[in-house]
PDB file of C-alpha atoms in Angstrom:
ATOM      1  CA  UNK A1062       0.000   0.000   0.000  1.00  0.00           C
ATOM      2  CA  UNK A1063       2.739   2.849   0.849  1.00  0.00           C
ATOM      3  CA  UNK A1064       5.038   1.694  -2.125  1.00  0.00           C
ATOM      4  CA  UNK A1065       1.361   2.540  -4.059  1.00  0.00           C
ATOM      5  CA  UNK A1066       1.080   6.006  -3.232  1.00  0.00           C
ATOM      6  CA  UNK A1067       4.673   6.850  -2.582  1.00  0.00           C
ATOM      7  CA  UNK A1068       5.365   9.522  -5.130  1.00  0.00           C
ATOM      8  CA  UNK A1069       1.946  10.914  -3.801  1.00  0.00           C
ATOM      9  CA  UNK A1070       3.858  11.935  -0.812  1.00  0.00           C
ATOM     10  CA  UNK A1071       8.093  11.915  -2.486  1.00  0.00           C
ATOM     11  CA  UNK A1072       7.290  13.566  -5.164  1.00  0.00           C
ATOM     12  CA  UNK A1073       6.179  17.024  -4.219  1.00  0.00           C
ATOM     13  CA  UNK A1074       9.271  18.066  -2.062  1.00  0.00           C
ATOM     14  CA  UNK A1075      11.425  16.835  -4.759  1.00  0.00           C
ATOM     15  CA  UNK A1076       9.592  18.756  -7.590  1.00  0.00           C
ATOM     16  CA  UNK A1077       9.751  21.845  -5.012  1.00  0.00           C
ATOM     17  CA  UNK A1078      13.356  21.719  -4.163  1.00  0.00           C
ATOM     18  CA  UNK A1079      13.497  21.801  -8.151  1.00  0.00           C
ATOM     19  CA  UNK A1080      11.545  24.949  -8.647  1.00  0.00           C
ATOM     20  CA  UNK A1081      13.516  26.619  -5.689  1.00  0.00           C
ATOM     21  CA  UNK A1082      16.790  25.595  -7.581  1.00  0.00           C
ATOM     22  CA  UNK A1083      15.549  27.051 -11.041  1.00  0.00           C
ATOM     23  CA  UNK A1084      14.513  30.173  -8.522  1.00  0.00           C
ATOM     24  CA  UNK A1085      18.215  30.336  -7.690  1.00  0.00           C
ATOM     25  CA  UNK A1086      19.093  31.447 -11.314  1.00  0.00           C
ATOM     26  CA  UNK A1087      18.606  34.564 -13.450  1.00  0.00           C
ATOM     27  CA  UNK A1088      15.335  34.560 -13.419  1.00  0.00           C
ATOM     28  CA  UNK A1089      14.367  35.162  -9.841  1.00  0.00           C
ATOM     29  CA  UNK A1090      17.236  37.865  -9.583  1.00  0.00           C
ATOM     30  CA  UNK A1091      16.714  41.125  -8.129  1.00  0.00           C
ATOM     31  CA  UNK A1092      17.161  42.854 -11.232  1.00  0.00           C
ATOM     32  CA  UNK A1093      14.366  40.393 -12.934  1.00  0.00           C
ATOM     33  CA  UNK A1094      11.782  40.653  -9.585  1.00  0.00           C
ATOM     34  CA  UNK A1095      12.016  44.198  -9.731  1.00  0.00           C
ATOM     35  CA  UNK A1096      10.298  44.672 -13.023  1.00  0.00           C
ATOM     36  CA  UNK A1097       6.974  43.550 -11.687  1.00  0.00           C
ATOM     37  CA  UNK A1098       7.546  44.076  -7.994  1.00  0.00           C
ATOM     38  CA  UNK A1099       8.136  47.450  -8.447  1.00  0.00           C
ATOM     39  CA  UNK A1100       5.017  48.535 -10.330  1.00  0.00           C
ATOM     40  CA  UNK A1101       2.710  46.591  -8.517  1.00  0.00           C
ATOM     41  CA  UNK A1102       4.060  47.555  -4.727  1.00  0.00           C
ATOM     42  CA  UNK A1103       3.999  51.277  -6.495  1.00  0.00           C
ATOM     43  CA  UNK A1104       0.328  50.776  -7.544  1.00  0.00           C
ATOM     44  CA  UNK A1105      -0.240  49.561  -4.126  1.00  0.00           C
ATOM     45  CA  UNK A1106       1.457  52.504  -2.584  1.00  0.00           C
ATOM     46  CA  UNK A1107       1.520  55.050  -4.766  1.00  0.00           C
ATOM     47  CA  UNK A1108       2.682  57.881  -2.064  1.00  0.00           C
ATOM     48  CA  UNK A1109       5.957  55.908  -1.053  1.00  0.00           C
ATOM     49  CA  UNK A1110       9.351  57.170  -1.723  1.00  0.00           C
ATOM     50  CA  UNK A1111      11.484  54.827  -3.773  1.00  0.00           C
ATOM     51  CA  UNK A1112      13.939  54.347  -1.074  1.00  0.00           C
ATOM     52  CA  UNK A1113      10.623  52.492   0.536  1.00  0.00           C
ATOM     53  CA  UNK A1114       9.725  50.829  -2.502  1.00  0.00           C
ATOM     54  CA  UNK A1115      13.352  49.296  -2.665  1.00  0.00           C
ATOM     55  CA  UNK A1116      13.012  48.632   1.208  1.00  0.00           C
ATOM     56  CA  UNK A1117       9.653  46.676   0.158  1.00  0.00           C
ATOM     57  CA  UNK A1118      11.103  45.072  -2.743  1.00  0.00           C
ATOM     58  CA  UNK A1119      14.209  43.454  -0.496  1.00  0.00           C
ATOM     59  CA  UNK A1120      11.791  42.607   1.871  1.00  0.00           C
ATOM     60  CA  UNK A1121       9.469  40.863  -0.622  1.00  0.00           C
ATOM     61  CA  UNK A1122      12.660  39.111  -2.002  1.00  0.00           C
ATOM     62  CA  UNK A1123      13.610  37.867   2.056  1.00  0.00           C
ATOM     63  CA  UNK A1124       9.752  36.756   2.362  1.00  0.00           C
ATOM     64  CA  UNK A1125       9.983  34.505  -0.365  1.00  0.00           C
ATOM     65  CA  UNK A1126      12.747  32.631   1.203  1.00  0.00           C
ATOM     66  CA  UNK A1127      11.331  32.055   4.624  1.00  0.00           C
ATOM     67  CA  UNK A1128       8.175  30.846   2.654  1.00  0.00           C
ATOM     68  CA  UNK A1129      10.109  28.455  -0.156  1.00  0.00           C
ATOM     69  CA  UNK A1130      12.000  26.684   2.997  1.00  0.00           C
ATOM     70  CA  UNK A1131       8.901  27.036   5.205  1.00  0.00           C
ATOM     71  CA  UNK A1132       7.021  24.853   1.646  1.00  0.00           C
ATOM     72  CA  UNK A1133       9.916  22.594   1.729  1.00  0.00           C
ATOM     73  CA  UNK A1134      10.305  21.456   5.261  1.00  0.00           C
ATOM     74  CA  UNK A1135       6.357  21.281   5.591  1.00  0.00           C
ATOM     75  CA  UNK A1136       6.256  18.765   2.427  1.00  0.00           C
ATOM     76  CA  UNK A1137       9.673  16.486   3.624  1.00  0.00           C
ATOM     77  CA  UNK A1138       8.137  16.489   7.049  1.00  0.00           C
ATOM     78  CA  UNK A1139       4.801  14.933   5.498  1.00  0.00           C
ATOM     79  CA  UNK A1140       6.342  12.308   3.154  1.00  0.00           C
ATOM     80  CA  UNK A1141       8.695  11.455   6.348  1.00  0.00           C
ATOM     81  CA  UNK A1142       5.319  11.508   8.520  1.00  0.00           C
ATOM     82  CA  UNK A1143       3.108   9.760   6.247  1.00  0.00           C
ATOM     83  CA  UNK A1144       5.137   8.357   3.650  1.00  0.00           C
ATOM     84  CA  UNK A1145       7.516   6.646   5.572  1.00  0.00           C
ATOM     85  CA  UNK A1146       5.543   6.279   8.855  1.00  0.00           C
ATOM     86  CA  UNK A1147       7.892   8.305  11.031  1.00  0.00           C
ATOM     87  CA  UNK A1148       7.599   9.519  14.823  1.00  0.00           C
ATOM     88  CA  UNK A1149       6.730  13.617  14.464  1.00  0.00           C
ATOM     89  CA  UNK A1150      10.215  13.972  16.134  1.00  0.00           C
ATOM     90  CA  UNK A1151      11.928  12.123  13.622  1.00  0.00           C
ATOM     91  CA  UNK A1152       9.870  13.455  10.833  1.00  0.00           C
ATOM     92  CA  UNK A1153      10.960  16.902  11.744  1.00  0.00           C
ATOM     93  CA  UNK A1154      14.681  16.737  11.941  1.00  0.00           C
ATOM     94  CA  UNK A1155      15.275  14.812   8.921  1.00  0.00           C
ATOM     95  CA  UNK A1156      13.054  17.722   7.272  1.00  0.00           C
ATOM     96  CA  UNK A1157      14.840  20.128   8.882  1.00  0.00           C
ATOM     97  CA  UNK A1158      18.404  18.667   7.637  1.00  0.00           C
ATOM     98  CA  UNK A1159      17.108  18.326   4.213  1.00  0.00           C
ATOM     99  CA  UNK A1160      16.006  21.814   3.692  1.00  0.00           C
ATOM    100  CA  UNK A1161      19.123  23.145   5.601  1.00  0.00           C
ATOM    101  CA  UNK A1162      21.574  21.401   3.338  1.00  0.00           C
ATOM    102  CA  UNK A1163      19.444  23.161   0.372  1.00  0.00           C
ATOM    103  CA  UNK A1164      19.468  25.903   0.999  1.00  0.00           C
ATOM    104  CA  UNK A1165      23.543  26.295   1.405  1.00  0.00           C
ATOM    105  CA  UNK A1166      23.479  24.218  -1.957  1.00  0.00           C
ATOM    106  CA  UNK A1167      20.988  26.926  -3.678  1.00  0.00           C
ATOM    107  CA  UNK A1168      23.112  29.581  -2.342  1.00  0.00           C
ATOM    108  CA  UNK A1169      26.494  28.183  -3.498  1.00  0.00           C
ATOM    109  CA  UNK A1170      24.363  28.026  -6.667  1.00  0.00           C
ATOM    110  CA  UNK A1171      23.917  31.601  -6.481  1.00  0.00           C
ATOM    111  CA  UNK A1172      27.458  32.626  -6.094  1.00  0.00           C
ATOM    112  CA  UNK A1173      28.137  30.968  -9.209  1.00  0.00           C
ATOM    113  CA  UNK A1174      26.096  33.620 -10.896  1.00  0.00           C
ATOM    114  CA  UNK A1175      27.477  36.857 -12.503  1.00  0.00           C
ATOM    115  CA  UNK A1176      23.135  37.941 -11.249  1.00  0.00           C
ATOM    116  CA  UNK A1177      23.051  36.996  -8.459  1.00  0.00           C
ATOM    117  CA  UNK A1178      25.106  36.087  -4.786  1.00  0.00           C
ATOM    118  CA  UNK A1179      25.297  33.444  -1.935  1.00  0.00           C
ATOM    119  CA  UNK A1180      24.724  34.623   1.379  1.00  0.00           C
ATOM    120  CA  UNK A1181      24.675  33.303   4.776  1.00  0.00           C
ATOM    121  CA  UNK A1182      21.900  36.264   6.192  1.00  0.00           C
ATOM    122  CA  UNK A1183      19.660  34.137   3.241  1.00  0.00           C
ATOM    123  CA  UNK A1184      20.969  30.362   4.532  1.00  0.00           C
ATOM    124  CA  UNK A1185      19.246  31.582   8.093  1.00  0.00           C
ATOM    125  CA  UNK A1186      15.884  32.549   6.381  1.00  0.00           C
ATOM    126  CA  UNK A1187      15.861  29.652   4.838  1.00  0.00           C
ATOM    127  CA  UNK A1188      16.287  27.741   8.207  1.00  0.00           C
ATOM    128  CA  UNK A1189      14.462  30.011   9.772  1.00  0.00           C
ATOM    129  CA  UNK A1190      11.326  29.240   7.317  1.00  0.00           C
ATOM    130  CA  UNK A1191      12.018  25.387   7.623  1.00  0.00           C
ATOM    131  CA  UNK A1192      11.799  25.721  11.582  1.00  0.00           C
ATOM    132  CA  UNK A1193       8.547  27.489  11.618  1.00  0.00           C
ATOM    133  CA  UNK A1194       6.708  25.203   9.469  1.00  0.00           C
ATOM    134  CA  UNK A1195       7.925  22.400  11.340  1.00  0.00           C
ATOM    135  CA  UNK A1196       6.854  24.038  14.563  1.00  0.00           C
ATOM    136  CA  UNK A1197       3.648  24.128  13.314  1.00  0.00           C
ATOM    137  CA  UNK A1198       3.378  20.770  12.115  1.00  0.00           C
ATOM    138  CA  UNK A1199       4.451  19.547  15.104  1.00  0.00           C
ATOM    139  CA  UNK A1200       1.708  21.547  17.087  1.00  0.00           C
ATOM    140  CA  UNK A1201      -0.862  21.480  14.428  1.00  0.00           C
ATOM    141  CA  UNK A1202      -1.809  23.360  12.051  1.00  0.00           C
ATOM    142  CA  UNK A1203      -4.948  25.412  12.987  1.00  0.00           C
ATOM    143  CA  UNK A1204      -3.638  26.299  16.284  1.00  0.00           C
ATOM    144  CA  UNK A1205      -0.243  27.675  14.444  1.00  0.00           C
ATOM    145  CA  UNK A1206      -2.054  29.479  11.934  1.00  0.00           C
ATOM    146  CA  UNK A1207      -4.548  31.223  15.052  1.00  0.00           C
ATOM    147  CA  UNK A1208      -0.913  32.214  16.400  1.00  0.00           C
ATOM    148  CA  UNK A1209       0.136  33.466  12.951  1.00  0.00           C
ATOM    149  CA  UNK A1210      -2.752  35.432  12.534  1.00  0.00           C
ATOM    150  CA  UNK A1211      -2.534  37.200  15.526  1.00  0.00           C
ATOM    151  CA  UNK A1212       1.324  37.800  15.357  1.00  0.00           C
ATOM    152  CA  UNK A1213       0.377  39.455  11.763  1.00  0.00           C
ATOM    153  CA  UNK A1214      -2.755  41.631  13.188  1.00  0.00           C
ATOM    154  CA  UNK A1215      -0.286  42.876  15.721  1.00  0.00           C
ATOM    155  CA  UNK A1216       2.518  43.321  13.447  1.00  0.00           C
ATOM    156  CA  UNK A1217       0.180  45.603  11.044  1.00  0.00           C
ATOM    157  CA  UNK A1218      -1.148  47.525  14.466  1.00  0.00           C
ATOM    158  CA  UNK A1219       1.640  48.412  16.108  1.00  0.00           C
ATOM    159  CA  UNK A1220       3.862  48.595  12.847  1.00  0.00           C
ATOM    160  CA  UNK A1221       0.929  50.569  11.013  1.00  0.00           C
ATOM    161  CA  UNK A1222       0.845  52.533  13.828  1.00  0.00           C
ATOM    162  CA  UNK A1223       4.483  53.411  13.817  1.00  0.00           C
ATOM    163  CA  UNK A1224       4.518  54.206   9.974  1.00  0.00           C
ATOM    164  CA  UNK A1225       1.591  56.582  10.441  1.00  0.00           C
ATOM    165  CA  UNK A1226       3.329  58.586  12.649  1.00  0.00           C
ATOM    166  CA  UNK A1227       6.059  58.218  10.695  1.00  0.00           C
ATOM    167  CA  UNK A1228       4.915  59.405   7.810  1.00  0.00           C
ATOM    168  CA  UNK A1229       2.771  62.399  10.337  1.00  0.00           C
ATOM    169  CA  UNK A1230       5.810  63.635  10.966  1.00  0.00           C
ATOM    170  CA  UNK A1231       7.462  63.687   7.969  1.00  0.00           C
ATOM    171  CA  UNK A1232       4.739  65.225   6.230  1.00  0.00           C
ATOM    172  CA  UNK A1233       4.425  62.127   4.149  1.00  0.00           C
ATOM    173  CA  UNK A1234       1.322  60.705   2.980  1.00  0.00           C
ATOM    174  CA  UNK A1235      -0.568  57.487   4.454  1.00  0.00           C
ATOM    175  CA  UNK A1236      -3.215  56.795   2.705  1.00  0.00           C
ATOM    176  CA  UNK A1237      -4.383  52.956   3.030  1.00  0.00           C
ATOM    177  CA  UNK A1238      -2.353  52.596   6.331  1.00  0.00           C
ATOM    178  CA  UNK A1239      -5.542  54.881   7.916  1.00  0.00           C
ATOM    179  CA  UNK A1240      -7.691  52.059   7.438  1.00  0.00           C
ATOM    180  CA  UNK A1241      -5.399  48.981   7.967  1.00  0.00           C
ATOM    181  CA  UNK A1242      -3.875  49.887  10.886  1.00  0.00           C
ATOM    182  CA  UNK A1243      -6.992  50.894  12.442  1.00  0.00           C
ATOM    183  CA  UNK A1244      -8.634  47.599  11.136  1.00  0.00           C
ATOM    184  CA  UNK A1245      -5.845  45.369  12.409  1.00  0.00           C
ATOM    185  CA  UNK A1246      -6.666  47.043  15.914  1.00  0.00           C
ATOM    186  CA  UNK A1247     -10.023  46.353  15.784  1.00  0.00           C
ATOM    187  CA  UNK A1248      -9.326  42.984  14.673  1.00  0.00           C
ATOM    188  CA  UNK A1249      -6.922  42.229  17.752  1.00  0.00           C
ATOM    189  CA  UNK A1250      -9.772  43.733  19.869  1.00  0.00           C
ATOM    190  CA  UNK A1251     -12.613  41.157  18.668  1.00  0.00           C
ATOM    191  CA  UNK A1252     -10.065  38.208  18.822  1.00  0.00           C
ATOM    192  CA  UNK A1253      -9.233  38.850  22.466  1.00  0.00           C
ATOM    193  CA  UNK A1254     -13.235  39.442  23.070  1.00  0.00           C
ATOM    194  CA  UNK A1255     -13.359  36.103  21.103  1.00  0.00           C
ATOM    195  CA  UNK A1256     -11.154  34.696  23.500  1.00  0.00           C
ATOM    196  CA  UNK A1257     -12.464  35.697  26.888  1.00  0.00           C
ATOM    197  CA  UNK A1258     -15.738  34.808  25.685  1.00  0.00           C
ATOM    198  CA  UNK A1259     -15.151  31.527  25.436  1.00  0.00           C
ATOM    199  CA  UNK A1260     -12.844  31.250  28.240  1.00  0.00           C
TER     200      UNK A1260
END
C-alpha cells in the first residue's frame, strides 16, 4: 500500500526543491523581480518614496525565502510523517536537515552567478522558514495558523501605527495605512473578546 502512493507523498518536495533551484538562477534575480515588484508595490502605494519601494522590494525578495524553505520542510516532514511512517520527532529533523543542506546548496548556486550572490543572512531565512513550518506541524496546524494570525494583526497595528506617525511627521502621505492599521486594531480587539468569551 505505501510503495502505491509513494510519489503521492516523495514527489512534491522533490519537484519543489526543483523549482527553488531554477529560482536560484537569473530569473528570480533582483534585477528580474524588480520589473513587476516594483510597479505593482507602487500601484499599491503610490505615495511611497522609492527608497521604501526598494526597502519593500528586499523585503518581498527575504519573504519569499522564509516561505520556499517554510514549503519545503512542511512537504519532507509529510512524506517522512506519512510516507515513511515516522515519529513527528523524527519526521521533523530529517526535514529540517534536508532543507538546511538546500538551501547552502541553492546559495552556493547563487554565487556561481554573474546575477546573483550566496549569502549566509539568506541560509538563516531559509532555516528560519524550515523551523517554523515544522513548529507548526508539530503543534498542528490550525492552532499555528490562530498564532500566525494574531502575530500578523499585531505586526500591522503596532507597525501601522508606527509608519503613520512616521509618515505624520514627515509630512508624508498614508493613505491605506488609515484604514489597515486601524482595522488590524479592531481585529486584535474582537479576537481577544473572542477569546475571553469563550474562556
Amino acid at each position: 500500500m505505501i510503495a502505491a502512493v509513494a510519489p503521492a507523498y516523495w514527489l512534491p518536495p522533490v519537484v519543489w526543491m526543483a523549482v527553488i533551484f531554477g529560482l536560484s538562477s537569473d530569473t528570480a534575480s533582483a534585477e528580474q523581480t524588480s520589473r513587476f515588484l516594483l510597479p505593482l508595490v507602487h500601484w499599491l502605494l503610490p505615495w511611497a518614496t522609492s527608497a521604501q519601494l526598494d526597502l519593500l522590494h528586499a523585503a518581498a525578495r527575504k519573504s519569499g525565502h522564509l516561505v520556499e524553505y517554510a514549503v519545503l520542510a512542511a512537504l519532507w516532514f509529510r512524506a517522512f510523517a506519512r510516507g515513511r511512517g515516522l515519529a513527528p520527532r523524527a519526521a521533523s529533523w530529517l526535514a529540517l536537515a534536508i532543507a538546511v543542506v538546500w538551501a547552502f546548496v541553492d546559495e552556493g548556486h547563487q554565487s556561481t552567478l554573474l546575477s546573483r550572490n550566496g549569502s549566509a543572512l539568506d541560509v538563516g531565512i531559509d532555516a528560519g522558514g524550515a523551523v517554523l513550518a515544522l513548529a507548526a506541524a508539530r503543534r498542528g496546524w490550525r492552532a499555528a495558523l490562530d498564532r500566525a494570525a494574531g502575530a500578523l494583526l499585531w505586526i500591522a497595528c503596532v507597525g501601522g501605527g508606527a509608519a503613520l506617525a512616521v509618515n505624520v511627521w514627515a509630512g508624508v502621505p498614508s493613505g491605506a495605512l488609515w484604514a489597515t492599521a486601524p482595522a488590524a486594531a479592531l481585529l486584535l480587539v474582537i479576537r481577544w473578546r473572542r477569546a475571553h468569551r469563550g474562556s
